[in-house]
Coordinates of C-alpha atoms in Angstrom, one line a residue:
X3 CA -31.7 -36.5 -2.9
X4 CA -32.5 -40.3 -3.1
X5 CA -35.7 -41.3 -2.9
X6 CA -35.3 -43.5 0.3
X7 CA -38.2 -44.7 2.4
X8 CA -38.8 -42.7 5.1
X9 CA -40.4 -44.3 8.1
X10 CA -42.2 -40.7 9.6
X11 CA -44.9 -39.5 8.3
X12 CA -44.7 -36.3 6.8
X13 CA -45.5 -33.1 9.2
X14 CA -48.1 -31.6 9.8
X15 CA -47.3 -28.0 8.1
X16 CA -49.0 -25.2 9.0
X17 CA -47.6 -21.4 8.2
X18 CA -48.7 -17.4 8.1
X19 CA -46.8 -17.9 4.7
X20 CA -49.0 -19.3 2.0
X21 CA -47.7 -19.7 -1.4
X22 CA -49.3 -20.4 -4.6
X23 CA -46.6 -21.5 -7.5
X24 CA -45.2 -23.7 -10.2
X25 CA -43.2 -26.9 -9.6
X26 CA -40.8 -27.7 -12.6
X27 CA -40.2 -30.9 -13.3
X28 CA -36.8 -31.2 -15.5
X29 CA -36.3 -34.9 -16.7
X30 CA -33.3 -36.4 -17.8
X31 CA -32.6 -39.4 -20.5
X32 CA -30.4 -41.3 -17.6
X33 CA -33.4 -41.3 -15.2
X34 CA -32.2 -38.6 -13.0
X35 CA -34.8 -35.6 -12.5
X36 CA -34.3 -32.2 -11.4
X37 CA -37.1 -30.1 -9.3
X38 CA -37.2 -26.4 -9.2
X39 CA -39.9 -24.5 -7.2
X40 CA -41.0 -21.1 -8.4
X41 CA -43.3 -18.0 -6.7
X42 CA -45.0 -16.0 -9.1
X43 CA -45.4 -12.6 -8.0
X44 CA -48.1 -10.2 -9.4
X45 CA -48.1 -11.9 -12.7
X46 CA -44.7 -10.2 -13.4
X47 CA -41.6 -12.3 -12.0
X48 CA -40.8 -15.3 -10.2
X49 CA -38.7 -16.2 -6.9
X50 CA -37.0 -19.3 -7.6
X51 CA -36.7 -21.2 -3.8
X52 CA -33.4 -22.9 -3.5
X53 CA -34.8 -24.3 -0.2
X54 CA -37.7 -26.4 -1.9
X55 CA -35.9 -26.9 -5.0
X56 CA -34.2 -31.1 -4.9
X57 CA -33.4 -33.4 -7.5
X58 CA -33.5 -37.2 -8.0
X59 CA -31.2 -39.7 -9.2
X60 CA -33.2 -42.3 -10.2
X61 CA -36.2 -42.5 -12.0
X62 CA -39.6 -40.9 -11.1
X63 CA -42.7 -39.1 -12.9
X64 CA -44.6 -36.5 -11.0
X65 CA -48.7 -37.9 -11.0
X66 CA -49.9 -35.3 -8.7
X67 CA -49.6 -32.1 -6.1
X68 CA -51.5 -31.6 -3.2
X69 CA -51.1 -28.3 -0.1
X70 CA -47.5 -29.0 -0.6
X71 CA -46.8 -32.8 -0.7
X72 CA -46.1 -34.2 -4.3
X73 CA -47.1 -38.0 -5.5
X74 CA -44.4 -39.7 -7.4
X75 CA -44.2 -42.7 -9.4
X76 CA -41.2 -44.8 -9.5
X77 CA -39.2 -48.0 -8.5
X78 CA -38.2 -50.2 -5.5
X79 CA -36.0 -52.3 -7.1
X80 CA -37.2 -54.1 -9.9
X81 CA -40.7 -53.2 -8.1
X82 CA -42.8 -49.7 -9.4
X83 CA -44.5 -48.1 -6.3
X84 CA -45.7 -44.6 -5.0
X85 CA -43.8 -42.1 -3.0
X86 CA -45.1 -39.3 -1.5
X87 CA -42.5 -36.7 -0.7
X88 CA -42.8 -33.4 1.4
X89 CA -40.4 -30.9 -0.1
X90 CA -40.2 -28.6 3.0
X91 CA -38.7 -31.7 4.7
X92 CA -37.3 -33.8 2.1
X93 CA -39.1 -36.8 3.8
X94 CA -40.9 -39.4 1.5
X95 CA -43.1 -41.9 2.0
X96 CA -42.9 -45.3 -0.3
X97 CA -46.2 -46.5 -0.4
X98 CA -46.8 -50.2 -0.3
X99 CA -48.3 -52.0 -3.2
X100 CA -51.9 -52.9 -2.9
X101 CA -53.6 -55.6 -5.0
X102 CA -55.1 -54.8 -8.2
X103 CA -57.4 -57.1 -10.6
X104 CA -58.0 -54.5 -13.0
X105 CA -56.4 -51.8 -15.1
X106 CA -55.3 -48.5 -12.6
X107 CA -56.9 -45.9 -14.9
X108 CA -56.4 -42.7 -12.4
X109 CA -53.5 -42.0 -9.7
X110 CA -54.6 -39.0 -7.2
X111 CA -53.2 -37.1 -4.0
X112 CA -55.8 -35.3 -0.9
X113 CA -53.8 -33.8 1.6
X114 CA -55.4 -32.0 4.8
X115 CA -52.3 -30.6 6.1
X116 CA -52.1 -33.3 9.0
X117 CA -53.2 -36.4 6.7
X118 CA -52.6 -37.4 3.2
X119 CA -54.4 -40.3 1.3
X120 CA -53.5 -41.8 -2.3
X121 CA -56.5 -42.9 -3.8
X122 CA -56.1 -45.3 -7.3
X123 CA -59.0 -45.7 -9.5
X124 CA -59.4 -49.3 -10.7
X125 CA -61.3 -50.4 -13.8
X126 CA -61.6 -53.4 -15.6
X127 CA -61.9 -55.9 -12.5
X128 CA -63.1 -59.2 -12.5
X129 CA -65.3 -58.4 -9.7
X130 CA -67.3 -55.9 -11.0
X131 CA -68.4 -53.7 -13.8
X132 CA -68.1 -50.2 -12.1
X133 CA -65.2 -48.3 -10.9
X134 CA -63.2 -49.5 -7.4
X135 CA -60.7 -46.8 -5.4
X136 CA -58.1 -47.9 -3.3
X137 CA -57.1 -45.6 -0.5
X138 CA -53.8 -45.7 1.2
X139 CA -54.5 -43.6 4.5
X140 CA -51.3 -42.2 5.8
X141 CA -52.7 -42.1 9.3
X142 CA -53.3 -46.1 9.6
X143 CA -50.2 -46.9 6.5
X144 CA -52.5 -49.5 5.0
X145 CA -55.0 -49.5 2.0
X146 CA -58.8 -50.0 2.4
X147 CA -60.7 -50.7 -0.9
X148 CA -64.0 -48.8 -1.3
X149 CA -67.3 -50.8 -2.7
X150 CA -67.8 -50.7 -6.4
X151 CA -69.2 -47.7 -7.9
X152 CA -71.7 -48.0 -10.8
X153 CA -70.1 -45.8 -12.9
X154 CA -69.4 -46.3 -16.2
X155 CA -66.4 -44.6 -17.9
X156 CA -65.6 -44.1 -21.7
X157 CA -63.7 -46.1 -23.1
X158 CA -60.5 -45.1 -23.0
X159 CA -56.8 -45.8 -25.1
X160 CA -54.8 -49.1 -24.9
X161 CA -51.8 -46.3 -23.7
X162 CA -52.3 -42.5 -22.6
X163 CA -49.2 -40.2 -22.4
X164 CA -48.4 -39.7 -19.3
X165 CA -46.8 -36.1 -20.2
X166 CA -49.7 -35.2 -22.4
X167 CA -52.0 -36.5 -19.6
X168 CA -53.9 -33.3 -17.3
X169 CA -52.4 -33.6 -13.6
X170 CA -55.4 -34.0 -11.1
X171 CA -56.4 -31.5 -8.7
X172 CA -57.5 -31.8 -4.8
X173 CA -59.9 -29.2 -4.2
X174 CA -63.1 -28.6 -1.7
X175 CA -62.3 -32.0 -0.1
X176 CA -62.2 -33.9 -3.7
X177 CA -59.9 -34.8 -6.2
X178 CA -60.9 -34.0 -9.9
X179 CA -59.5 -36.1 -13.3
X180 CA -59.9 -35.4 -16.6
X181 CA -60.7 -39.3 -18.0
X182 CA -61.8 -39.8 -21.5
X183 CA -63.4 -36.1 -22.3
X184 CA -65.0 -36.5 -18.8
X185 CA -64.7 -35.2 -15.3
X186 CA -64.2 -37.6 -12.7
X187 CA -64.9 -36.3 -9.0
X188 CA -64.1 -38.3 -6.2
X189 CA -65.3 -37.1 -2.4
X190 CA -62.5 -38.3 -0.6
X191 CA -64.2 -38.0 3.4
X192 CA -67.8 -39.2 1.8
X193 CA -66.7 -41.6 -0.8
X194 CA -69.4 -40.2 -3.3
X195 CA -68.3 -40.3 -6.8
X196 CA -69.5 -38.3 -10.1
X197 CA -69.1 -37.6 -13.6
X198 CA -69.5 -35.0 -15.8
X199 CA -69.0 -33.9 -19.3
X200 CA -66.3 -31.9 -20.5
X201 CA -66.3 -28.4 -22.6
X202 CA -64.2 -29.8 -25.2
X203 CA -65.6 -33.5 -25.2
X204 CA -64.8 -34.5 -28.5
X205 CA -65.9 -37.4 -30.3
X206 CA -62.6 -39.0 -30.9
X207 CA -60.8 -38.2 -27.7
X208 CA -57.8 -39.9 -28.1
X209 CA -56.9 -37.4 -31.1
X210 CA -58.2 -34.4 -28.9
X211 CA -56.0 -35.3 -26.2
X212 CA -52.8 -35.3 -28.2
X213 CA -53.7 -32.3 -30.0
X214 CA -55.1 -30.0 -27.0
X215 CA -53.3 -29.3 -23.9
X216 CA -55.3 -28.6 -20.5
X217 CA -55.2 -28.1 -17.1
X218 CA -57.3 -28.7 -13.9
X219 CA -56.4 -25.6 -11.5
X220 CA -57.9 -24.0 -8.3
X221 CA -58.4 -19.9 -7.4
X222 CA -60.1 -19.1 -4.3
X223 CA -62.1 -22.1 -3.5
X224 CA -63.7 -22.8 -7.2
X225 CA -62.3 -25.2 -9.9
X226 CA -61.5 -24.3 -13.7
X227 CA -60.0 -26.3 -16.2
X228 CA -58.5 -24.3 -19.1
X229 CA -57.8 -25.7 -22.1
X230 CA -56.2 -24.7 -25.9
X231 CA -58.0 -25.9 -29.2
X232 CA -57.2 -25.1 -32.8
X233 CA -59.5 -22.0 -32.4
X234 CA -58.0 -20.4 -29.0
X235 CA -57.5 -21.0 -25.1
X236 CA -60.7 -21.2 -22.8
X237 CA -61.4 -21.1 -19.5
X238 CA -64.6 -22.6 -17.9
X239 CA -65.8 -22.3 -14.1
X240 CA -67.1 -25.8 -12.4
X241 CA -70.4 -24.7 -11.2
X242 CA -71.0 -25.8 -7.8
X243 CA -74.9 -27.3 -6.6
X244 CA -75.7 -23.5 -4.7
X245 CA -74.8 -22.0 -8.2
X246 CA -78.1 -23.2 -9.9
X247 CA -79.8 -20.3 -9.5
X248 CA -77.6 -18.1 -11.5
X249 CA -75.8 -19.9 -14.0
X250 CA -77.9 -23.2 -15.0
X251 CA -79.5 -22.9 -18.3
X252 CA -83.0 -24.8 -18.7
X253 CA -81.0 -26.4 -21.6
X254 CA -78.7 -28.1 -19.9
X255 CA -78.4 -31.2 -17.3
X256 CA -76.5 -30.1 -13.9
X257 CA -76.2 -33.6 -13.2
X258 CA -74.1 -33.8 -16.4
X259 CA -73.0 -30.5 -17.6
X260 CA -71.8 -27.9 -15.1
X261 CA -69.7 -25.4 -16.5
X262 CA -69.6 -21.6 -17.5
X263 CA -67.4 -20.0 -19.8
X264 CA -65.4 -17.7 -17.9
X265 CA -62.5 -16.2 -20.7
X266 CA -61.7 -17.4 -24.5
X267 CA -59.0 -16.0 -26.4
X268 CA -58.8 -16.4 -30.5
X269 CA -55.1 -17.6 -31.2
X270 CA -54.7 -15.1 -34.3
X271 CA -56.2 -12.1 -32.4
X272 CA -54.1 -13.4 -29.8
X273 CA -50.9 -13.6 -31.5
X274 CA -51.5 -10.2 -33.3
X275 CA -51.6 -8.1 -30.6
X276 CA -48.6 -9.5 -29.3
X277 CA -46.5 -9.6 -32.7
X278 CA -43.6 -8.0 -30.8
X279 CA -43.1 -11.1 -28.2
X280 CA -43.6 -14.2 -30.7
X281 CA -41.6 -12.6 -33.6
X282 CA -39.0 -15.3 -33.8
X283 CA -40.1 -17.3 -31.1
X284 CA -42.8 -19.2 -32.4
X285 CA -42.4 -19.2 -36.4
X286 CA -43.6 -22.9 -36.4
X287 CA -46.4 -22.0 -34.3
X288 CA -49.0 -24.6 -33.7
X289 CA -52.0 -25.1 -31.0
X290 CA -50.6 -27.4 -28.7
X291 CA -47.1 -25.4 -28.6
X292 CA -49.5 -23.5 -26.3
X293 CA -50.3 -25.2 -22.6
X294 CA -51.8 -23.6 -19.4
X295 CA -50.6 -24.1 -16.1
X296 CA -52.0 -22.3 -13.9
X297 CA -55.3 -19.4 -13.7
X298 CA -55.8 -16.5 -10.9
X299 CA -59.5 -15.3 -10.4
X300 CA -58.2 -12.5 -8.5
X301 CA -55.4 -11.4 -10.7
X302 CA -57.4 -12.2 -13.8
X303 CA -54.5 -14.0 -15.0
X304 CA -53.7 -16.9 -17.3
X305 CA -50.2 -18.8 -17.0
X306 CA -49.4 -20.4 -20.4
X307 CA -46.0 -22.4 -21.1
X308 CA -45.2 -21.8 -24.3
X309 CA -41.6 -23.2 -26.0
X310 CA -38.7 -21.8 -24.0
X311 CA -41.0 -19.9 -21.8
X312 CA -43.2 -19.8 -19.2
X313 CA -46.0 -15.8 -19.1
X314 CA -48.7 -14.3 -17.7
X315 CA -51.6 -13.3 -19.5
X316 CA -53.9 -10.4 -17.9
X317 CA -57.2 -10.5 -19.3
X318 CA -58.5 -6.8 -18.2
X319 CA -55.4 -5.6 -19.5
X320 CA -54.1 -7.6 -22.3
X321 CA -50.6 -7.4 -20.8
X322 CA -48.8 -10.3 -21.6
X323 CA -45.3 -10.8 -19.4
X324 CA -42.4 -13.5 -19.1
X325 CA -42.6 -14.9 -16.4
X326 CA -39.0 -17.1 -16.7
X327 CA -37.4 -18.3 -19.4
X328 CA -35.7 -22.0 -19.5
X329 CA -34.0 -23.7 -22.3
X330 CA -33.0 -27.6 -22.7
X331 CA -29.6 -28.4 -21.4
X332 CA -27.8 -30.6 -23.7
X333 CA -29.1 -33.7 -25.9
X334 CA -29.4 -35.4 -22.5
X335 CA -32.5 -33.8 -21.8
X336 CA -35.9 -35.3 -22.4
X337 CA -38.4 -33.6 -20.6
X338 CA -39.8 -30.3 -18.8
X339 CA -43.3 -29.7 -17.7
X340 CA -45.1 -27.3 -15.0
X341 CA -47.9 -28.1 -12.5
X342 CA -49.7 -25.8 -10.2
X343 CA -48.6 -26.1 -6.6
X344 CA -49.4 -24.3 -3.3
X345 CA -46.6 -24.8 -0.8
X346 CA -46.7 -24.7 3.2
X347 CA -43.1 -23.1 3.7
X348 CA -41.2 -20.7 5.6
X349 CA -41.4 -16.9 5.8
X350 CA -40.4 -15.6 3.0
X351 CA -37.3 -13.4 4.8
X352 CA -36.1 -17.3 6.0
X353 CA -35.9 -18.6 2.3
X354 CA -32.6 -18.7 -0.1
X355 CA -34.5 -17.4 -3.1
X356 CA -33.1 -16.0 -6.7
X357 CA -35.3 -13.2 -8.5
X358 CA -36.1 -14.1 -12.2
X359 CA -37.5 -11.0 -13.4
X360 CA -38.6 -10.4 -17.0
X361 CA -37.9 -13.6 -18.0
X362 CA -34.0 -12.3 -17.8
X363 CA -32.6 -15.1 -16.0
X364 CA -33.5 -19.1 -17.7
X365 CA -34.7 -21.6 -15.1
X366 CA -32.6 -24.6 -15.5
X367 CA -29.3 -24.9 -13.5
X368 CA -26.1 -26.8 -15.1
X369 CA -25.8 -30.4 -14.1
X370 CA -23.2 -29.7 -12.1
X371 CA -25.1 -27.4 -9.8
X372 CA -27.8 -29.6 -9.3
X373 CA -26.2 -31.1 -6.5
X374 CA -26.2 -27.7 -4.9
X375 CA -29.9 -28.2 -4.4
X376 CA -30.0 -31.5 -1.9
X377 CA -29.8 -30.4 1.3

């Protein structure tokens, strides 16, 4: 599938079938990228969906998911620019450039089902000291700048990773970054902007980030951002304003800190009780070989990605399952990473879809089946 702009506007999807899964992002060193769409089922399998699954042949980076649509990064020529793409459809959107003084410090997607906006987070203009957002509204096609916001960010590295970097999450009409050891909400319909400290806010972020992996993910309709340190992997609950009551501590500021501890997990006690599954699979283990992807409230269940796997980790039971197994094809590859994604599809008995049970059958497809996947 190229990347081709697409004059329609991407549908407006609704379905009895709602799906909450894992987009795999394979990227290769000649710029092509491969995109494989997975349904976890009761924290035991996955259904790999052929029909969502497409690949690219030139180069993109995947900044963001949102109900289904995916924000890409990538070029027009000798021109970088946005797409938007709806994988049910294989329509995407280029989005026009906008003007920018400043430095784009944050890239996010909101998607209502009938309307999707890009928003960029500006810093470092000319015109003013505070943050600006530029919003490219997919039901006029043009941007519209929103006043300056007297918000001051830290200060934040001359050059971020992009794949070390935490995704950003639409959720309750907002879209949530992670930004210097901070939280950055944006109200997308309201325009009302805040920021709040992080768990792990470290002094020296710029080490923390590189040595930490984390995740911004949604369950039912509250946010958690899960993390791993060189002590374990946490997960913490944003508190919301009606939560006050219960979980505020005199100690600490709402308007600053709102977050309660919801599960932490010691790596050794971790690792012990699961000696059988890591024996020869992690023997140069270290902390950030250990990323989350993904958390279910319900299910009580932690997705990590660990090297050459992808498991669930039950937290009433201590079960710990592969999920799906994947392994890097060839010296050509260059990069694999997971995001969180809920997907508007079809019924499931209407979908081409594999079974990868157990971790039995590895994700990735030869390169010469990737062209299987374009429809």
């Amino acid at each position: 599938m190229n990347m081709d702009h697409k004059n329609s506007r991407p549908v407006c999807t609704t379905s009895h079938d709602s799906n909450v899964g894992l987009v795999c992002h394979y990227q290769f060193e000649n710029g092509s990228s491969q995109f494989v769409f997975l349904d976890v089922e009761n924290g035991s399998g996955a259904v790999l969906d052929h029909s969502l699954s497409f690949f690219t042949e030139n180069f993109v980076q995947t900044l963001a998911s949102s109900n289904g649509l995916i924000l890409l990064s990538g070029y027009s020529g000798d021109h970088s620019c946005y797409y938007v793409l709806n994988p049910l459809t294989k329509n995407s959107v280029m989005i026009p450039q906008t003007c920018i003084d400043g430095c784009v410090v944050r890239v996010g997607l909101a998607f209502d089902g009938c309307q999707f906006e890009v928003v960029l987070v500006e810093a470092g203009s000319s015109k003013s000291n505070g943050l600006e957002f530029h919003i490219f509204s997919s039901d006029t096609g043009k941007w519209r700048r929103h006043p300056a916001i007297n918000l001051t960010i830290p200060s934040l590295p001359e050059f971020e990773f992009q794949e070390l970097g935490t995704p950003p999450l639409y959720s309750n009409g907002a879209i949530h970054w992670e930004i210097g050891g901070y939280l950055l909400v944006y109200q997308v319909k309201g325009s009302h902007c805040e920021l709040y400290e992080l768990p792990n806010l470290f002094e020296d972020w710029s080490w923390q980030s590189t040595m930490t992996r984390r995740c911004l993910c949604e369950s039912g309709d509250r946010v958690y951002y899960c993390y791993t340190d060189l002590d374990g992997f946490h997960i913490w609950d944003l508190l919301k304003d009606h939560d006050h009551l219960r979980f505020f501590c005199a100690s600490n500021d709402p308007k600053k800190f709102r977050w309660r501890l919801v599960h932490t997990v010691n790596h050794e006690v971790f690792m012990s009780k699961h000696q059988n599954f890591f024996y020869g699979n992690l023997c140069d283990w270290e902390p950030y070989k250990i990323t989350p992807i993904a958390y279910s409230e319900q299910a009580q269940t932690i997705y990590l990605q660990l090297p050459g796997t992808v498991v669930s980790y039950n937290f009433d039971t201590g079960n710990l399952r592969s999920i799906c197994t994947y392994s890097y094809p060839g010296i050509n590859f260059d990069c694999f990473s997971f995001l969180p994604s809920t997907t508007f599809g079809l019924p499931n008995a209407q979908k081409e879809r594999d079974m990868l049970t157990n971790g039995e059958t590895e994700l990735n497809l030869p390169i010469a089946e990737i062209e299987k996947l374009a429809l």
